[in-house]
Amino acid sequence: MSNNRGERMKKMLTFFILWMLVLAGILSMAGCSMRFRKVRIGTAGIGGNYYSFGKTFSEFLMGDISTVDVKVISTAGSAENLKMITGQKPQIDLAIIQADILNEMEEEKDPAIGAVAGMYAEALQIAVRQDSGIKSVEDLRGKTISLGETNSGTERNAQVVLEAYGLNDGAYEACHLKYTDASRALEDGTIDAFFCTMGIPTSSIRTLSGRIPIRLLEVDADLAEDIMREHPFYVSFTIPAGTYTGQKKEVRTIGVKSVLVAHNSLGRDMVNKITNSLFAHAGELKYAVWVDYEPDPREAVTDLPIPLHDGARSWYEENGIALPQ
């Protein structure tokens, strides 16, 4: 009798354990299914403002939206991000792209993407050694210059400025280095100058200016006006004195706004939530980049080169933000 009772107890215990394992599996699957939407955000090089912003923002998104799993992708920058988010098979869903690069999209504006928010302005910076004797962009003729990474916004900006000065391909020796590599190359004399389009102060230039005396070249005011007339979304930009070690005077140059864009496959509701998360964490996101930037919905809808994503537009309308025509 006791043996039968013991057998029944063993069967009940076995059944209970199996039932618990099945329940745990169901709960696990449910938990996995909750994070069903992978969102890939294209940024730029690791260590830069785009990557730092994307990394911080991704953490807020996953905390605010239980159904997403965000992957931050390091890229060459704006031009590559544009290629990755457009076309028949987009490789990313969100991206940070310079306004001028968005404006230069081939043919018609791609209807598959829309703006989420305009962000901070970035300065085109041209760094040379102070002891180089290079005092103007004209002096770069025949020099070795890093134009930024291939398919970056910096590369395009550098080409526009050099062409405005009559320095076309062949007038200089071009290379394509990451900012950190370019600063080291300038320090050891491997290159004579490097271009960098980024919010100020830029960490690589700030670090370099602490090691060796450097000079930032100005963009001539008249040529800057010509560039801004020919290329919409370029703006006049002044780098204040003291931005970098040893910089005693302000530097006049040009700049561009960065824009957060989304692919339409994310859907209206998802992008509405993404937009909400951006401004809900405005006070915290300003520490994600080295520039003086805090997301402001009133400024985020101005001077955009492409239409707003439907999801972003709905968020602005729900929150009483006046949208430009």
PDB file of N, CA and C in Angstrom, residues 262-311:
ATOM      1  N   ALA A 262      13.520  58.308 -40.191  1.00  0.00           N
ATOM      2  CA  ALA A 262      12.987  56.958 -39.978  1.00  0.00           C
ATOM      3  C   ALA A 262      12.442  56.394 -41.284  1.00  0.00           C
ATOM      4  N   HIS A 263      12.580  55.082 -41.448  1.00  0.00           N
ATOM      5  CA  HIS A 263      11.988  54.407 -42.604  1.00  0.00           C
ATOM      6  C   HIS A 263      10.505  54.180 -42.335  1.00  0.00           C
ATOM      7  N   ASN A 264       9.706  54.285 -43.374  1.00  0.00           N
ATOM      8  CA  ASN A 264       8.253  54.163 -43.205  1.00  0.00           C
ATOM      9  C   ASN A 264       7.815  52.780 -42.739  1.00  0.00           C
ATOM     10  N   SER A 265       8.685  51.772 -42.897  1.00  0.00           N
ATOM     11  CA  SER A 265       8.325  50.431 -42.454  1.00  0.00           C
ATOM     12  C   SER A 265       8.161  50.351 -40.937  1.00  0.00           C
ATOM     13  N   LEU A 266       8.684  51.329 -40.221  1.00  0.00           N
ATOM     14  CA  LEU A 266       8.495  51.342 -38.768  1.00  0.00           C
ATOM     15  C   LEU A 266       7.039  51.595 -38.397  1.00  0.00           C
ATOM     16  N   GLY A 267       6.328  52.312 -39.256  1.00  0.00           N
ATOM     17  CA  GLY A 267       4.906  52.548 -38.995  1.00  0.00           C
ATOM     18  C   GLY A 267       4.660  53.803 -38.176  1.00  0.00           C
ATOM     19  N   ARG A 268       3.456  54.326 -38.343  1.00  0.00           N
ATOM     20  CA  ARG A 268       3.060  55.583 -37.697  1.00  0.00           C
ATOM     21  C   ARG A 268       3.116  55.489 -36.175  1.00  0.00           C
ATOM     22  N   ASP A 269       2.541  54.437 -35.609  1.00  0.00           N
ATOM     23  CA  ASP A 269       2.482  54.313 -34.150  1.00  0.00           C
ATOM     24  C   ASP A 269       3.880  54.188 -33.546  1.00  0.00           C
ATOM     25  N   MET A 270       4.729  53.392 -34.186  1.00  0.00           N
ATOM     26  CA  MET A 270       6.076  53.196 -33.660  1.00  0.00           C
ATOM     27  C   MET A 270       6.873  54.498 -33.685  1.00  0.00           C
ATOM     28  N   VAL A 271       6.819  55.231 -34.790  1.00  0.00           N
ATOM     29  CA  VAL A 271       7.589  56.476 -34.897  1.00  0.00           C
ATOM     30  C   VAL A 271       7.012  57.545 -33.976  1.00  0.00           C
ATOM     31  N   ASN A 272       5.702  57.511 -33.744  1.00  0.00           N
ATOM     32  CA  ASN A 272       5.111  58.416 -32.753  1.00  0.00           C
ATOM     33  C   ASN A 272       5.739  58.166 -31.385  1.00  0.00           C
ATOM     34  N   LYS A 273       5.909  56.890 -31.031  1.00  0.00           N
ATOM     35  CA  LYS A 273       6.516  56.538 -29.743  1.00  0.00           C
ATOM     36  C   LYS A 273       7.998  56.913 -29.704  1.00  0.00           C
ATOM     37  N   ILE A 274       8.679  56.732 -30.823  1.00  0.00           N
ATOM     38  CA  ILE A 274      10.097  57.092 -30.901  1.00  0.00           C
ATOM     39  C   ILE A 274      10.262  58.603 -30.712  1.00  0.00           C
ATOM     40  N   THR A 275       9.397  59.371 -31.355  1.00  0.00           N
ATOM     41  CA  THR A 275       9.444  60.831 -31.222  1.00  0.00           C
ATOM     42  C   THR A 275       9.159  61.242 -29.786  1.00  0.00           C
ATOM     43  N   ASN A 276       8.189  60.591 -29.168  1.00  0.00           N
ATOM     44  CA  ASN A 276       7.862  60.889 -27.775  1.00  0.00           C
ATOM     45  C   ASN A 276       9.057  60.604 -26.861  1.00  0.00           C
ATOM     46  N   SER A 277       9.742  59.496 -27.115  1.00  0.00           N
ATOM     47  CA  SER A 277      10.896  59.135 -26.299  1.00  0.00           C
ATOM     48  C   SER A 277      12.020  60.152 -26.453  1.00  0.00           C
ATOM     49  N   LEU A 278      12.193  60.664 -27.674  1.00  0.00           N
ATOM     50  CA  LEU A 278      13.240  61.658 -27.930  1.00  0.00           C
ATOM     51  C   LEU A 278      13.062  62.881 -27.047  1.00  0.00           C
ATOM     52  N   PHE A 279      11.834  63.392 -26.979  1.00  0.00           N
ATOM     53  CA  PHE A 279      11.610  64.620 -26.217  1.00  0.00           C
ATOM     54  C   PHE A 279      11.347  64.363 -24.729  1.00  0.00           C
ATOM     55  N   ALA A 280      10.899  63.161 -24.410  1.00  0.00           N
ATOM     56  CA  ALA A 280      10.715  62.812 -22.996  1.00  0.00           C
ATOM     57  C   ALA A 280      12.056  62.778 -22.265  1.00  0.00           C
ATOM     58  N   HIS A 281      13.127  62.473 -23.001  1.00  0.00           N
ATOM     59  CA  HIS A 281      14.455  62.365 -22.399  1.00  0.00           C
ATOM     60  C   HIS A 281      15.380  63.495 -22.848  1.00  0.00           C
ATOM     61  N   ALA A 282      14.785  64.624 -23.244  1.00  0.00           N
ATOM     62  CA  ALA A 282      15.588  65.740 -23.750  1.00  0.00           C
ATOM     63  C   ALA A 282      16.648  66.176 -22.747  1.00  0.00           C
ATOM     64  N   GLY A 283      16.266  66.262 -21.481  1.00  0.00           N
ATOM     65  CA  GLY A 283      17.203  66.719 -20.457  1.00  0.00           C
ATOM     66  C   GLY A 283      18.374  65.780 -20.248  1.00  0.00           C
ATOM     67  N   GLU A 284      18.164  64.491 -20.554  1.00  0.00           N
ATOM     68  CA  GLU A 284      19.239  63.505 -20.381  1.00  0.00           C
ATOM     69  C   GLU A 284      20.064  63.352 -21.657  1.00  0.00           C
ATOM     70  N   LEU A 285      19.410  63.490 -22.809  1.00  0.00           N
ATOM     71  CA  LEU A 285      20.115  63.318 -24.073  1.00  0.00           C
ATOM     72  C   LEU A 285      21.145  64.409 -24.326  1.00  0.00           C
ATOM     73  N   LYS A 286      20.965  65.567 -23.698  1.00  0.00           N
ATOM     74  CA  LYS A 286      21.948  66.634 -23.931  1.00  0.00           C
ATOM     75  C   LYS A 286      23.330  66.253 -23.409  1.00  0.00           C
ATOM     76  N   TYR A 287      23.384  65.252 -22.527  1.00  0.00           N
ATOM     77  CA  TYR A 287      24.680  64.790 -22.034  1.00  0.00           C
ATOM     78  C   TYR A 287      25.254  63.660 -22.886  1.00  0.00           C
ATOM     79  N   ALA A 288      24.519  63.253 -23.918  1.00  0.00           N
ATOM     80  CA  ALA A 288      24.973  62.147 -24.760  1.00  0.00           C
ATOM     81  C   ALA A 288      25.961  62.600 -25.827  1.00  0.00           C
ATOM     82  N   VAL A 289      26.012  63.912 -26.077  1.00  0.00           N
ATOM     83  CA  VAL A 289      26.949  64.454 -27.061  1.00  0.00           C
ATOM     84  C   VAL A 289      27.739  65.577 -26.401  1.00  0.00           C
ATOM     85  N   TRP A 290      28.847  65.947 -27.045  1.00  0.00           N
ATOM     86  CA  TRP A 290      29.724  66.955 -26.451  1.00  0.00           C
ATOM     87  C   TRP A 290      29.323  68.370 -26.857  1.00  0.00           C
ATOM     88  N   VAL A 291      28.214  68.506 -27.567  1.00  0.00           N
ATOM     89  CA  VAL A 291      27.778  69.821 -28.010  1.00  0.00           C
ATOM     90  C   VAL A 291      26.672  70.327 -27.095  1.00  0.00           C
ATOM     91  N   ASP A 292      26.421  71.630 -27.186  1.00  0.00           N
ATOM     92  CA  ASP A 292      25.366  72.240 -26.393  1.00  0.00           C
ATOM     93  C   ASP A 292      24.041  71.988 -27.103  1.00  0.00           C
ATOM     94  N   TYR A 293      23.429  70.856 -26.804  1.00  0.00           N
ATOM     95  CA  TYR A 293      22.207  70.472 -27.512  1.00  0.00           C
ATOM     96  C   TYR A 293      21.232  69.791 -26.571  1.00  0.00           C
ATOM     97  N   GLU A 294      20.008  70.288 -26.575  1.00  0.00           N
ATOM     98  CA  GLU A 294      18.918  69.639 -25.859  1.00  0.00           C
ATOM     99  C   GLU A 294      17.711  69.623 -26.797  1.00  0.00           C
ATOM    100  N   PRO A 295      17.178  68.433 -27.135  1.00  0.00           N
ATOM    101  CA  PRO A 295      16.068  68.355 -28.092  1.00  0.00           C
ATOM    102  C   PRO A 295      14.918  69.293 -27.738  1.00  0.00           C
ATOM    103  N   ASP A 296      14.518  70.113 -28.690  1.00  0.00           N
ATOM    104  CA  ASP A 296      13.428  71.070 -28.515  1.00  0.00           C
ATOM    105  C   ASP A 296      12.449  70.869 -29.672  1.00  0.00           C
ATOM    106  N   PRO A 297      11.208  70.460 -29.394  1.00  0.00           N
ATOM    107  CA  PRO A 297      10.264  70.156 -30.480  1.00  0.00           C
ATOM    108  C   PRO A 297       9.956  71.349 -31.378  1.00  0.00           C
ATOM    109  N   ARG A 298      10.038  72.560 -30.852  1.00  0.00           N
ATOM    110  CA  ARG A 298       9.744  73.741 -31.680  1.00  0.00           C
ATOM    111  C   ARG A 298      10.827  73.956 -32.730  1.00  0.00           C
ATOM    112  N   GLU A 299      12.075  73.664 -32.383  1.00  0.00           N
ATOM    113  CA  GLU A 299      13.171  73.826 -33.335  1.00  0.00           C
ATOM    114  C   GLU A 299      13.334  72.592 -34.221  1.00  0.00           C
ATOM    115  N   ALA A 300      12.845  71.465 -33.745  1.00  0.00           N
ATOM    116  CA  ALA A 300      13.043  70.198 -34.465  1.00  0.00           C
ATOM    117  C   ALA A 300      12.289  70.128 -35.779  1.00  0.00           C
ATOM    118  N   VAL A 301      11.278  70.982 -35.978  1.00  0.00           N
ATOM    119  CA  VAL A 301      10.454  70.912 -37.190  1.00  0.00           C
ATOM    120  C   VAL A 301      10.821  71.988 -38.210  1.00  0.00           C
ATOM    121  N   THR A 302      11.843  72.794 -37.916  1.00  0.00           N
ATOM    122  CA  THR A 302      12.224  73.869 -38.830  1.00  0.00           C
ATOM    123  C   THR A 302      13.375  73.451 -39.734  1.00  0.00           C
ATOM    124  N   ASP A 303      13.401  74.013 -40.931  1.00  0.00           N
ATOM    125  CA  ASP A 303      14.509  73.831 -41.885  1.00  0.00           C
ATOM    126  C   ASP A 303      14.831  72.358 -42.137  1.00  0.00           C
ATOM    127  N   LEU A 304      13.804  71.594 -42.438  1.00  0.00           N
ATOM    128  CA  LEU A 304      14.001  70.178 -42.748  1.00  0.00           C
ATOM    129  C   LEU A 304      14.018  69.973 -44.263  1.00  0.00           C
ATOM    130  N   PRO A 305      14.946  69.169 -44.778  1.00  0.00           N
ATOM    131  CA  PRO A 305      15.042  68.966 -46.219  1.00  0.00           C
ATOM    132  C   PRO A 305      14.044  67.953 -46.777  1.00  0.00           C
ATOM    133  N   ILE A 306      13.428  67.143 -45.911  1.00  0.00           N
ATOM    134  CA  ILE A 306      12.435  66.157 -46.345  1.00  0.00           C
ATOM    135  C   ILE A 306      11.218  66.267 -45.435  1.00  0.00           C
ATOM    136  N   PRO A 307      10.056  65.796 -45.887  1.00  0.00           N
ATOM    137  CA  PRO A 307       8.842  65.869 -45.063  1.00  0.00           C
ATOM    138  C   PRO A 307       8.968  65.037 -43.786  1.00  0.00           C
ATOM    139  N   LEU A 308       8.177  65.407 -42.814  1.00  0.00           N
ATOM    140  CA  LEU A 308       8.121  64.639 -41.571  1.00  0.00           C
ATOM    141  C   LEU A 308       7.521  63.260 -41.818  1.00  0.00           C
ATOM    142  N   HIS A 309       7.998  62.284 -41.080  1.00  0.00           N
ATOM    143  CA  HIS A 309       7.370  60.962 -41.055  1.00  0.00           C
ATOM    144  C   HIS A 309       5.977  61.123 -40.448  1.00  0.00           C
ATOM    145  N   ASP A 310       4.997  60.375 -40.944  1.00  0.00           N
ATOM    146  CA  ASP A 310       3.621  60.494 -40.441  1.00  0.00           C
ATOM    147  C   ASP A 310       3.550  60.311 -38.930  1.00  0.00           C
ATOM    148  N   GLY A 311       4.345  59.394 -38.400  1.00  0.00           N
ATOM    149  CA  GLY A 311       4.331  59.159 -36.957  1.00  0.00           C
ATOM    150  C   GLY A 311       4.860  60.331 -36.177  1.00  0.00           C
TER     151      GLY A 311
END
